[in-house]
Coordinates of C-alpha atoms in Angstrom, one line a residue:
Chain A
M1 CA 96.0 -14.3 56.7
S2 CA 99.6 -13.8 57.6
N3 CA 100.2 -17.5 57.2
I4 CA 98.7 -17.5 53.7
V5 CA 101.1 -14.6 52.9
K6 CA 104.0 -16.5 54.4
I7 CA 103.4 -19.6 52.4
A8 CA 102.8 -17.6 49.2
L9 CA 106.1 -15.8 49.7
R10 CA 107.9 -19.1 50.3
N11 CA 106.4 -20.6 47.2
L12 CA 107.7 -17.6 45.2
L13 CA 111.2 -18.2 46.8
R14 CA 111.0 -21.9 45.8
Y15 CA 111.2 -20.8 42.2
K16 CA 113.8 -18.1 42.6
R17 CA 114.9 -17.7 39.0
R18 CA 111.3 -17.6 37.7
T19 CA 110.2 -15.1 40.3
L20 CA 113.2 -13.0 39.6
L21 CA 112.7 -13.0 35.8
T22 CA 109.0 -12.2 36.2
S23 CA 109.7 -9.4 38.7
L24 CA 112.4 -8.0 36.4
L25 CA 110.0 -8.0 33.5
I26 CA 107.4 -6.1 35.6
M27 CA 110.2 -3.9 36.8
I28 CA 111.2 -2.9 33.3
G29 CA 107.6 -2.1 32.5
V30 CA 107.3 0.0 35.6
V31 CA 110.6 1.8 34.9
A32 CA 109.5 2.5 31.3
V33 CA 106.2 4.0 32.4
L34 CA 107.6 6.0 35.3
L35 CA 110.5 7.4 33.4
F36 CA 108.5 8.1 30.3
S37 CA 105.8 9.9 32.3
S38 CA 108.3 11.7 34.4
I39 CA 110.4 12.9 31.5
T40 CA 107.5 13.8 29.3
G41 CA 105.8 15.4 32.3
A42 CA 108.8 17.5 32.9
F43 CA 109.0 18.4 29.2
K44 CA 105.3 19.3 29.2
S45 CA 105.6 21.4 32.4
L46 CA 108.6 23.2 31.2
M47 CA 107.1 24.0 27.8
I48 CA 103.8 25.0 29.2
G49 CA 105.6 27.1 31.8
Q50 CA 107.7 28.7 28.9
I51 CA 104.6 29.4 26.9
T52 CA 102.4 30.7 29.7
D53 CA 105.0 32.5 31.7
S54 CA 106.8 34.1 28.7
M55 CA 104.0 35.4 26.7
L56 CA 100.5 33.9 26.7
G57 CA 99.5 33.8 30.4
H58 CA 97.3 31.0 31.5
L59 CA 94.3 32.5 29.9
Q60 CA 93.3 35.6 27.9
V61 CA 90.3 37.8 27.6
H62 CA 89.4 39.6 24.4
K63 CA 86.4 41.1 22.7
R64 CA 84.3 38.4 21.0
G65 CA 85.8 37.5 17.6
Y66 CA 89.2 38.9 18.3
V67 CA 91.1 35.6 18.4
A68 CA 89.5 34.4 15.1
S69 CA 91.1 37.4 13.4
I70 CA 94.2 37.7 15.5
D71 CA 96.5 37.3 12.5
N72 CA 95.3 40.8 11.3
L73 CA 95.7 42.3 14.8
P74 CA 92.5 44.2 14.3
L75 CA 92.1 47.5 16.2
H76 CA 88.3 47.7 15.8
M77 CA 87.8 45.1 18.5
N78 CA 89.4 47.0 21.2
L79 CA 88.1 46.9 24.8
G80 CA 86.9 50.3 25.9
P81 CA 87.0 51.8 29.4
Q82 CA 83.7 50.3 30.4
D83 CA 84.8 46.8 29.1
M84 CA 88.1 47.2 31.0
E85 CA 86.4 48.1 34.2
T86 CA 84.1 45.1 33.9
I87 CA 86.9 42.6 33.1
E88 CA 89.3 44.0 35.7
E89 CA 86.6 44.0 38.4
A90 CA 85.9 40.3 37.6
L91 CA 89.6 39.4 37.6
D92 CA 90.2 41.3 40.9
S93 CA 87.4 39.3 42.5
L94 CA 89.0 35.9 41.7
E95 CA 91.3 34.6 44.4
E96 CA 93.2 32.3 42.0
V97 CA 94.3 35.1 39.7
E98 CA 97.8 36.1 40.5
A99 CA 98.2 38.9 38.0
Y100 CA 97.0 40.2 34.7
S101 CA 98.3 42.5 32.0
A102 CA 96.3 44.7 29.6
R103 CA 97.9 44.8 26.2
I104 CA 97.4 46.7 22.9
K105 CA 98.6 44.4 20.1
F106 CA 99.1 45.9 16.8
G107 CA 101.1 45.5 13.6
G108 CA 103.4 48.1 12.2
M109 CA 106.5 48.9 10.1
F110 CA 109.9 48.7 11.7
S111 CA 112.6 50.9 10.2
N112 CA 116.3 51.2 11.0
F113 CA 116.5 54.2 8.6
E114 CA 118.0 51.9 5.9
E115 CA 115.4 49.1 5.7
T116 CA 111.8 48.6 6.6
T117 CA 110.0 45.5 7.6
N118 CA 106.8 44.3 9.3
V119 CA 106.6 43.9 13.0
R120 CA 104.0 42.8 15.6
L121 CA 104.1 44.8 18.8
N122 CA 102.6 44.6 22.2
G123 CA 102.0 47.8 24.0
V124 CA 102.2 46.9 27.7
N125 CA 102.4 48.3 31.2
P126 CA 105.9 46.8 32.1
A127 CA 105.1 46.4 35.8
Q128 CA 101.8 44.5 35.0
E129 CA 103.5 42.5 32.2
I130 CA 106.4 41.3 34.4
L131 CA 103.8 39.9 36.9
A132 CA 101.6 38.3 34.2
A133 CA 104.6 36.9 32.2
P134 CA 107.4 36.6 34.7
L135 CA 109.8 34.9 32.2
L136 CA 109.7 37.9 29.8
P137 CA 112.7 39.7 31.5
K138 CA 114.7 36.4 31.1
R139 CA 114.1 36.5 27.4
V140 CA 116.2 39.6 27.1
L141 CA 119.4 38.5 25.3
Q142 CA 121.1 41.8 24.8
G143 CA 120.7 45.1 26.6
D144 CA 120.1 46.2 30.1
T145 CA 116.5 46.3 30.9
G146 CA 116.9 46.7 34.6
D147 CA 113.9 46.3 36.9
T148 CA 111.6 48.4 34.7
L149 CA 111.9 46.3 31.5
L150 CA 110.7 49.2 29.4
S151 CA 110.2 52.9 29.7
P152 CA 108.2 55.2 27.3
G153 CA 110.3 55.6 24.2
D154 CA 112.0 52.1 24.5
I155 CA 111.4 49.1 22.4
L156 CA 112.3 45.4 22.9
V157 CA 113.1 44.0 19.5
P158 CA 112.6 40.2 18.7
E159 CA 115.9 38.4 18.1
L160 CA 115.3 37.5 14.5
L161 CA 114.2 41.0 13.6
A162 CA 117.2 42.5 15.4
K163 CA 119.5 40.2 13.4
G164 CA 117.8 40.8 10.1
M165 CA 117.7 44.5 10.5
D166 CA 121.1 44.7 12.2
V167 CA 120.0 46.6 15.2
K168 CA 121.4 46.4 18.7
P169 CA 120.6 48.0 22.1
G170 CA 121.0 51.8 22.1
D171 CA 120.1 52.1 18.3
T172 CA 117.3 54.3 17.2
V173 CA 114.5 52.9 15.2
V174 CA 111.2 54.1 13.8
I175 CA 107.8 52.4 14.2
V176 CA 105.1 53.3 11.7
A177 CA 101.6 52.2 12.3
T178 CA 98.1 52.8 10.9
N179 CA 95.4 53.4 13.4
Q180 CA 91.8 52.3 13.4
D181 CA 90.8 55.3 11.3
G182 CA 93.4 54.6 8.7
S183 CA 95.7 57.5 9.5
V184 CA 99.4 56.7 9.6
N185 CA 101.7 57.8 12.5
A186 CA 105.3 57.2 13.3
K187 CA 107.4 57.4 16.4
T188 CA 111.1 56.9 17.1
F189 CA 112.3 54.4 19.7
T190 CA 115.5 53.4 21.4
V191 CA 116.3 49.7 21.3
R192 CA 116.3 48.8 25.0
G193 CA 116.9 45.1 24.4
V194 CA 116.8 42.1 22.1
L195 CA 114.3 39.4 23.0
E196 CA 114.8 35.7 22.6
G197 CA 112.2 34.2 20.3
I198 CA 109.9 31.5 21.8
T199 CA 107.7 28.8 20.3
G200 CA 104.1 29.6 20.0
P201 CA 101.8 32.6 19.4
G202 CA 103.4 36.0 20.2
G203 CA 106.8 34.4 20.5
R204 CA 108.3 36.7 17.9
D205 CA 106.5 40.0 19.0
G206 CA 108.3 43.1 20.1
Y207 CA 107.3 45.2 23.1
I208 CA 106.8 48.9 23.7
H209 CA 105.2 50.9 26.5
I210 CA 101.4 51.1 26.4
K211 CA 101.6 54.9 26.4
D212 CA 103.7 54.8 23.2
A213 CA 101.2 52.3 21.6
Q214 CA 98.4 54.7 22.5
E215 CA 100.3 57.6 21.1
I216 CA 101.2 55.9 17.8
L217 CA 97.6 54.6 17.3
R218 CA 96.2 58.0 18.5
I219 CA 94.0 56.4 21.1
Q220 CA 92.6 59.2 23.2
K221 CA 90.8 57.2 25.9
Q222 CA 91.7 54.0 27.7
E223 CA 91.7 51.1 25.3
V224 CA 93.3 47.7 25.1
N225 CA 92.6 44.6 23.0
E226 CA 93.9 41.8 25.2
Y227 CA 94.1 40.7 28.8
A228 CA 96.7 38.1 29.6
V229 CA 96.0 36.5 33.0
R230 CA 98.4 34.5 35.2
L231 CA 97.0 32.2 37.8
K232 CA 98.5 31.2 41.1
S233 CA 98.2 27.6 40.1
A234 CA 97.9 26.2 36.6
G235 CA 95.6 23.5 38.0
A236 CA 92.9 26.1 38.7
L237 CA 92.6 26.9 35.0
E238 CA 89.2 25.3 34.4
K239 CA 87.8 26.7 37.6
V240 CA 88.9 30.2 36.8
E241 CA 87.7 30.0 33.3
A242 CA 84.3 29.0 34.5
A243 CA 84.2 31.6 37.2
L244 CA 85.3 34.3 34.8
A245 CA 82.8 33.2 32.2
K246 CA 80.1 33.4 34.8
A247 CA 81.3 36.9 35.9
I248 CA 81.6 38.5 32.4
G249 CA 79.6 36.1 30.3
G250 CA 76.4 38.0 31.0
E251 CA 77.6 41.0 29.1
L252 CA 76.0 40.9 25.7
N253 CA 76.8 42.8 22.5
K254 CA 74.3 44.4 20.2
Q255 CA 73.7 41.0 18.5
G256 CA 72.8 39.5 21.8
A257 CA 75.9 37.3 21.8
P258 CA 78.4 37.4 24.7
K259 CA 80.5 40.5 24.5
Y260 CA 83.8 38.9 25.6
E261 CA 85.6 35.7 24.9
I262 CA 87.9 33.8 27.2
H263 CA 90.6 31.5 25.9
T264 CA 92.8 29.2 27.9
W265 CA 96.4 28.7 26.8
E266 CA 95.3 25.3 25.6
K267 CA 93.1 26.9 23.0
L268 CA 95.7 29.4 22.0
S269 CA 98.9 27.4 21.8
P270 CA 99.5 24.6 19.3
F271 CA 101.7 23.0 22.0
Y272 CA 98.5 21.8 23.6
N273 CA 98.2 19.2 20.8
I274 CA 101.7 18.0 21.4
A275 CA 100.9 17.8 25.1
R276 CA 97.8 15.7 24.3
M277 CA 99.9 13.5 22.0
I278 CA 102.3 12.9 24.9
D279 CA 99.4 12.0 27.1
V280 CA 98.2 9.5 24.5
M281 CA 101.7 8.0 24.3
T282 CA 101.9 7.7 28.1
L283 CA 98.6 5.9 28.0
F284 CA 100.0 3.6 25.3
I285 CA 103.0 2.8 27.4
K286 CA 100.7 2.1 30.3
L287 CA 98.7 -0.3 28.1
M288 CA 102.0 -2.1 27.3
L289 CA 102.8 -2.3 31.0
I290 CA 99.3 -3.9 31.6
A291 CA 100.1 -6.4 28.8
I292 CA 103.5 -7.2 30.3
V293 CA 102.1 -7.8 33.8
L294 CA 99.1 -9.7 32.6
V295 CA 101.0 -12.1 30.4
S296 CA 104.0 -12.6 32.7
V297 CA 102.0 -13.0 36.0
M298 CA 99.4 -15.2 34.4
N299 CA 102.1 -17.4 32.8
V300 CA 103.9 -17.8 36.1
M301 CA 100.7 -18.5 38.0
I302 CA 99.4 -21.1 35.5
M303 CA 102.8 -22.8 35.8
A304 CA 102.7 -22.6 39.6
V305 CA 99.2 -24.3 39.7
F306 CA 100.2 -26.9 37.1
E307 CA 103.4 -27.8 39.0
R308 CA 101.7 -28.1 42.4
V309 CA 98.5 -29.9 41.6
K310 CA 99.3 -32.8 44.0
E311 CA 100.3 -30.3 46.7
I312 CA 97.0 -28.4 46.2
G313 CA 95.2 -31.7 46.6
T314 CA 97.1 -32.4 49.8
I315 CA 96.4 -29.0 51.4
A316 CA 92.7 -29.3 50.4
A317 CA 92.6 -32.8 51.9
I318 CA 94.0 -31.7 55.2
G319 CA 91.4 -29.0 55.7
T320 CA 92.4 -25.9 53.6
R321 CA 89.2 -24.3 52.4
P322 CA 88.8 -23.3 48.7
G323 CA 88.8 -19.7 49.6
Q324 CA 92.2 -20.1 51.4
I325 CA 93.6 -21.9 48.4
L326 CA 92.4 -19.0 46.2
S327 CA 94.0 -16.5 48.5
L328 CA 97.2 -18.4 48.6
F329 CA 97.6 -18.2 44.8
L330 CA 96.3 -14.7 44.6
F331 CA 98.9 -13.5 47.1
E332 CA 101.6 -15.2 45.0
G333 CA 100.5 -13.1 42.0
I334 CA 100.1 -10.0 44.1
S335 CA 103.5 -10.5 45.6
L336 CA 105.0 -10.7 42.1
G337 CA 103.3 -7.4 41.2
I338 CA 104.4 -5.7 44.5
L339 CA 108.0 -6.9 44.0
G340 CA 108.2 -5.8 40.4
S341 CA 106.6 -2.4 41.1
A342 CA 108.8 -1.8 44.2
M343 CA 112.0 -2.7 42.2
G344 CA 110.7 -0.5 39.3
T345 CA 110.0 2.4 41.5
L346 CA 113.4 2.2 43.2
I347 CA 115.2 2.0 39.8
S348 CA 113.1 4.9 38.5
L349 CA 113.9 7.0 41.6
A350 CA 117.6 6.3 41.1
A351 CA 117.4 7.3 37.4
I352 CA 115.4 10.5 38.2
L353 CA 118.0 11.4 40.9
T354 CA 120.8 10.9 38.3
L355 CA 118.8 13.1 35.8
K356 CA 118.5 15.8 38.5
I357 CA 122.2 15.8 39.0
H358 CA 122.9 15.7 35.3
P359 CA 119.8 17.3 33.7
I360 CA 119.0 16.7 30.0
S361 CA 119.7 19.7 27.8
Y362 CA 117.6 20.1 24.6
D363 CA 116.5 22.6 22.0
F364 CA 112.9 23.3 21.2
G365 CA 112.2 25.5 18.2
R366 CA 114.1 28.8 18.7
Q367 CA 114.8 27.9 22.3
K368 CA 118.2 26.5 23.0
G369 CA 119.7 24.7 25.9
L370 CA 116.4 24.1 27.8
L371 CA 117.2 22.0 30.9
L372 CA 114.8 19.1 31.6
S373 CA 114.7 18.2 35.3
P374 CA 112.2 15.3 35.6
A375 CA 110.5 14.5 38.9
L376 CA 108.4 11.6 40.0
D377 CA 105.0 12.5 41.1
P378 CA 104.0 10.4 44.2
A379 CA 100.5 10.1 42.8
E380 CA 101.9 8.6 39.5
I381 CA 103.9 6.1 41.5
I382 CA 100.8 5.1 43.5
V383 CA 98.7 4.9 40.3
V384 CA 101.3 2.8 38.5
S385 CA 101.9 0.5 41.5
L386 CA 98.1 0.0 42.1
L387 CA 97.7 -0.7 38.4
V388 CA 100.4 -3.3 38.5
I389 CA 98.9 -4.9 41.6
L390 CA 95.4 -4.8 40.2
I391 CA 96.6 -6.5 37.0
S392 CA 98.5 -9.0 39.0
V393 CA 95.3 -9.9 40.8
L394 CA 93.4 -10.2 37.6
A395 CA 96.1 -12.3 36.0
S396 CA 96.2 -14.6 39.1
L397 CA 92.5 -14.9 39.4
Q398 CA 91.9 -17.6 36.8
P399 CA 94.8 -19.9 37.9
A400 CA 93.9 -19.3 41.6
Y401 CA 90.3 -20.1 41.0
R402 CA 91.2 -23.2 39.1
A403 CA 93.4 -24.3 42.0
S404 CA 90.6 -23.7 44.5
R405 CA 88.1 -25.8 42.5
M406 CA 90.4 -28.8 42.3
E407 CA 89.0 -32.1 43.7
P408 CA 91.5 -33.3 46.3
V409 CA 91.2 -36.9 45.1
T410 CA 91.9 -36.0 41.5
A411 CA 94.6 -33.6 42.4
M412 CA 96.5 -36.0 44.6
R413 CA 96.6 -38.6 41.8
H414 CA 98.4 -36.1 39.6
I415 CA 102.0 -37.0 38.9
Chain B
M1 CA 78.2 -44.7 69.5
S2 CA 79.9 -45.8 66.3
L3 CA 82.4 -43.4 64.8
I4 CA 81.8 -44.5 61.3
V5 CA 78.5 -45.9 60.0
S6 CA 78.2 -47.0 56.4
R7 CA 75.0 -48.4 54.9
D8 CA 74.9 -49.8 51.3
L9 CA 77.8 -47.5 50.3
A10 CA 78.4 -47.6 46.6
K11 CA 80.7 -45.7 44.3
T12 CA 80.6 -46.0 40.5
Y13 CA 83.1 -44.3 38.2
R14 CA 82.1 -43.4 34.7
T15 CA 84.7 -42.8 32.0
G16 CA 82.9 -42.1 28.7
E17 CA 80.8 -45.1 28.1
V18 CA 82.7 -47.3 30.6
E19 CA 81.2 -47.7 34.0
V20 CA 83.3 -49.1 36.8
K21 CA 81.6 -50.1 40.1
A22 CA 84.4 -49.6 42.7
L23 CA 82.2 -50.2 45.7
K24 CA 79.0 -52.3 45.6
G25 CA 77.1 -51.5 48.7
L26 CA 79.2 -51.7 51.8
S27 CA 77.7 -51.7 55.2
F28 CA 79.9 -51.6 58.3
K29 CA 80.4 -49.8 61.6
I30 CA 83.7 -48.7 63.2
E31 CA 83.9 -47.9 66.9
P32 CA 86.1 -45.2 68.3
A33 CA 89.7 -45.8 69.3
T34 CA 90.2 -48.8 67.1
F35 CA 93.0 -49.9 64.8
V36 CA 91.3 -50.9 61.6
S37 CA 92.8 -52.3 58.4
F38 CA 91.2 -52.7 55.0
V39 CA 93.0 -55.2 53.0
G40 CA 92.6 -56.6 49.5
P41 CA 94.1 -56.8 46.1
S42 CA 94.6 -53.7 43.9
G43 CA 91.3 -52.5 42.5
S44 CA 89.3 -54.0 45.3
G45 CA 88.1 -50.5 46.4
K46 CA 90.3 -49.8 49.5
T47 CA 91.4 -46.4 48.4
T48 CA 88.0 -45.4 47.1
L49 CA 86.5 -46.4 50.5
L50 CA 89.1 -44.3 52.4
N51 CA 88.4 -41.3 50.1
L52 CA 84.7 -41.6 50.8
V53 CA 85.2 -41.9 54.6
G54 CA 87.7 -39.0 54.4
C55 CA 85.2 -36.7 52.7
L56 CA 87.4 -36.4 49.7
D57 CA 84.9 -38.0 47.3
K58 CA 81.1 -38.5 47.3
P59 CA 79.4 -41.9 47.2
T60 CA 77.1 -42.7 44.2
S61 CA 74.5 -44.1 46.6
G62 CA 74.2 -45.2 50.2
Q63 CA 74.8 -43.5 53.5
L64 CA 78.0 -42.7 55.3
S65 CA 78.2 -41.0 58.7
V66 CA 81.5 -40.0 60.2
S67 CA 81.4 -38.7 63.8
G68 CA 77.6 -38.2 63.5
T69 CA 77.9 -36.1 60.3
E70 CA 76.4 -37.3 57.0
V71 CA 79.5 -36.6 55.0
A72 CA 78.0 -37.1 51.5
S73 CA 76.0 -34.0 51.9
L74 CA 78.9 -31.7 52.7
G75 CA 79.8 -29.0 50.2
R76 CA 83.3 -28.2 49.1
A77 CA 84.1 -25.6 51.8
D78 CA 82.2 -27.4 54.6
G79 CA 83.9 -30.7 53.6
A80 CA 87.3 -29.0 54.0
T81 CA 86.4 -27.6 57.4
F82 CA 85.1 -31.0 58.5
R83 CA 88.2 -32.7 57.4
G84 CA 90.4 -30.1 59.1
R85 CA 88.6 -30.6 62.4
N86 CA 87.8 -34.3 62.4
I87 CA 90.1 -36.3 60.2
G88 CA 93.8 -36.7 59.9
F89 CA 95.5 -38.0 56.8
V90 CA 98.6 -40.0 56.3
F91 CA 99.5 -40.5 52.7
Q92 CA 101.7 -43.1 51.0
D93 CA 103.9 -40.4 49.5
F94 CA 104.0 -38.4 52.8
N95 CA 102.7 -35.3 50.9
L96 CA 104.5 -32.8 53.1
I97 CA 104.5 -29.2 52.0
P98 CA 108.0 -28.6 50.6
V99 CA 108.3 -24.9 51.5
L100 CA 107.4 -25.4 55.1
T101 CA 109.7 -26.7 57.9
V102 CA 108.9 -29.9 59.8
A103 CA 107.3 -27.9 62.6
E104 CA 105.3 -25.7 60.2
N105 CA 104.0 -28.7 58.3
V106 CA 102.7 -30.1 61.6
E107 CA 101.2 -26.8 62.5
Y108 CA 99.6 -26.2 59.1
P109 CA 96.2 -27.9 59.7
L110 CA 95.8 -25.8 62.9
L111 CA 96.5 -22.6 60.9
M112 CA 94.0 -23.4 58.2
V113 CA 91.2 -24.4 60.7
G114 CA 92.2 -21.6 63.0
R115 CA 91.0 -22.8 66.2
C116 CA 93.8 -22.0 68.6
D117 CA 96.3 -19.2 69.4
A118 CA 100.0 -19.2 68.6
R119 CA 101.1 -20.4 72.0
E120 CA 98.7 -23.3 72.1
R121 CA 99.7 -24.2 68.5
R122 CA 103.4 -24.2 69.5
D123 CA 102.7 -26.4 72.6
R124 CA 100.7 -28.9 70.5
V125 CA 103.3 -29.0 67.8
D126 CA 106.1 -29.5 70.3
S127 CA 104.2 -32.2 72.1
L128 CA 103.6 -34.1 68.9
L129 CA 107.1 -33.7 67.5
D130 CA 108.3 -35.0 70.8
A131 CA 105.9 -38.0 70.5
V132 CA 107.1 -38.8 67.0
G133 CA 110.8 -38.2 67.9
M134 CA 111.3 -35.2 65.5
V135 CA 111.8 -32.3 67.9
D136 CA 115.5 -31.9 66.9
Q137 CA 114.5 -31.8 63.2
R138 CA 111.8 -29.2 63.6
K139 CA 113.5 -26.5 61.6
K140 CA 114.4 -28.7 58.7
L141 CA 112.6 -28.7 55.4
P142 CA 111.0 -32.0 54.1
G143 CA 113.7 -32.2 51.5
Q144 CA 116.3 -32.5 54.2
I145 CA 114.9 -35.5 56.1
S146 CA 114.5 -39.2 55.3
G147 CA 111.4 -41.0 54.1
G148 CA 110.8 -42.5 57.5
Q149 CA 111.2 -39.1 59.2
K150 CA 108.8 -37.6 56.7
Q151 CA 106.2 -40.2 57.5
R152 CA 106.6 -39.5 61.2
V153 CA 106.0 -35.8 60.5
A154 CA 103.0 -36.8 58.4
V155 CA 101.6 -38.8 61.4
A156 CA 102.2 -35.8 63.7
R157 CA 100.5 -33.5 61.1
A158 CA 97.5 -36.0 61.0
L159 CA 97.2 -35.9 64.8
I160 CA 97.7 -32.2 65.4
G161 CA 94.0 -31.3 65.3
A162 CA 93.3 -34.1 67.8
P163 CA 91.1 -35.8 65.2
K164 CA 88.8 -38.6 66.1
L165 CA 89.9 -40.4 63.0
V166 CA 93.1 -40.9 61.1
L167 CA 93.0 -42.3 57.6
A168 CA 96.2 -43.8 56.3
D169 CA 96.4 -45.0 52.7
E170 CA 99.3 -47.4 52.3
P171 CA 101.4 -45.5 55.0
T172 CA 104.3 -47.9 55.0
A173 CA 104.5 -48.6 51.2
N174 CA 107.5 -46.3 50.7
L175 CA 109.3 -47.2 53.9
D176 CA 111.9 -49.9 54.7
H177 CA 111.1 -52.7 57.1
D178 CA 112.5 -51.2 60.3
T179 CA 111.1 -47.7 59.6
A180 CA 107.7 -49.2 58.7
F181 CA 107.6 -51.0 62.1
M182 CA 108.6 -47.9 63.8
V183 CA 105.8 -45.9 62.2
I184 CA 103.3 -48.5 63.0
D185 CA 104.4 -48.7 66.6
L186 CA 104.2 -44.9 66.8
M187 CA 100.6 -44.9 65.5
K188 CA 99.6 -47.7 67.9
S189 CA 101.0 -45.8 70.9
L190 CA 99.3 -42.6 69.8
K191 CA 96.1 -44.5 69.3
E192 CA 96.3 -45.7 72.9
K193 CA 97.3 -42.3 74.3
R194 CA 94.9 -40.2 72.3
K195 CA 92.0 -42.6 71.7
T196 CA 92.2 -42.0 68.0
T197 CA 90.7 -44.4 65.5
F198 CA 93.2 -45.4 62.7
L199 CA 91.8 -46.6 59.5
F200 CA 94.3 -48.1 57.0
S201 CA 94.2 -49.4 53.5
T202 CA 97.1 -51.6 53.0
H203 CA 98.8 -54.6 51.5
D204 CA 101.4 -54.6 54.2
P205 CA 101.3 -57.7 56.4
K206 CA 103.0 -55.8 59.2
I207 CA 100.1 -53.4 59.5
V208 CA 97.6 -56.2 59.0
G209 CA 99.3 -58.1 61.8
E210 CA 98.9 -55.2 64.2
A211 CA 95.3 -54.3 63.2
E212 CA 92.5 -54.9 65.7
I213 CA 89.9 -55.3 63.0
V214 CA 90.6 -56.4 59.5
Y215 CA 88.2 -56.0 56.7
T216 CA 88.9 -57.8 53.5
L217 CA 87.7 -56.2 50.3
E218 CA 87.4 -57.9 47.0
D219 CA 85.9 -56.5 43.9
G220 CA 84.1 -53.7 45.8
L221 CA 82.6 -55.9 48.4
I222 CA 83.5 -56.8 52.0
T223 CA 84.2 -60.5 51.9
D224 CA 85.6 -60.9 55.4
R225 CA 85.7 -59.1 58.8
E226 CA 88.1 -60.3 61.5
D227 CA 87.9 -58.8 64.9
R228 CA 91.1 -59.5 66.9
R229 CA 90.5 -57.3 69.8
A230 CA 90.1 -60.2 72.2
S231 CA 93.4 -61.7 71.1
H232 CA 95.2 -58.2 71.3
V233 CA 94.2 -57.6 74.9

């Protein structure tokens, strides 16, 4: 076999320019795929990280029907003490769950004593919230939140609201809210910080302590309406979702339907559709790579067979079996694929290294100056290289088979 | 035992409606270690006969046995293996593999048939290159040597597998007078040393003059057989 490889490689070297051009073409395709998937992969990871780690968590648990009416921030779908115990017991039992935060989400009026406007608020336990949404403290643009993020009586105001209402850390504001029974209550807060807005649901919400939320809404017993759950690994999303559904899915409401609903970030954030579009585009780029490899390798191999008909006849005449002739041409095609993918991988690695040293800065929605640091996944390199080699084999198969089926006498007469 | 036995060997080519009878029922026997020449005008069937004996083509009818094997019944792969093990070829145009060196060209049939290890291959290549006087050119590519040298390499390649039979189709046609004589002498000496049968198709009177048995072909038939072995002794 090593002799077949040796002869195949020498035949490629015989037509240096053609081999180089074909390899360069394959290389360009490989670089396009690897860089595209690397950059878009980094963009996806960064955005998903921003979305899940800043606000959403990897998945959320609510009472059934809550998400469908989330725009109203209903308070009649709160989870009571029994529900909370059931859900927290299930979450505590799952090894993949890193942290979770129980929230009371509600809508209210925000007043700076001169003007009043609407605001969406999250009542949270700051210690839990920091663990479940670790990027939240980094979103604080103004004010010193320290390690505690929030204390009772503090409010974190979203950036746009702070600008519109001209409030800054240290100012006193009033939150007015209507509770489940329709009675109105108000409470003064000190602005502890101004929060950067982020893209996606909840990205423009304010934060107060959960005790303040309970006080405004006059909630006597333990009640929340949302659990945001952070996983140790985003890859375990489906597994945890299934395990959680199994653990709490048996709880039924009065109508006999499941009492709770579980939503992954994919179902909650519109960015998931962008992520899917990126995946489709990556697939399209891979299809283009397949086309490039198929056409270029097949073209070269057809030429190689056509130019060496007499030589094929000679080697067949002196005892080279059809299978060996087939292997000879297949290896030529495979070598082109290997050469192109190796060159493409090296160029891509160099480009990625450059991008690591000089990361791409970009804005996404309200988020400014996000830094993209692409990385090449070894699995992606292996998949792309194997794809190129496989297509090279397929592209070489027909010309190689044709060569192996040539009659020595006819082939040797070829001029 | 005869090395080649042919009985009523016929070959007909068909091109559309046209039928050309290249061989019209040849019967002959060739003994081992002989220097045999098939002569005749163009179109007489010499090359067709060599192709059939060399297992490169199949007869339309008749029987042909080479070294005890009925070659007409061999399939594509078996035919290749049979050729690799039993038959050496010397072509008019040398037909060396351009990407391989002189030594690698000679070694090639052994690699494809795969019957011996690297050391033995090297010994056999060295021995044959020495015999054809090409040891000092072993690392050159075919494009770097002359026509006569190429044909000497081709002779070495034909003999590397220690075949019982070497078929040579017009082996001196592309060589000058002196080189042609040198190649013929080379083949004769190898025939003596290795007891190999050489079968030529040729127009070349130099080869005909050296042949032990001369068959004359005309219009697909053997019209004459001249055995000169007594006079050559």
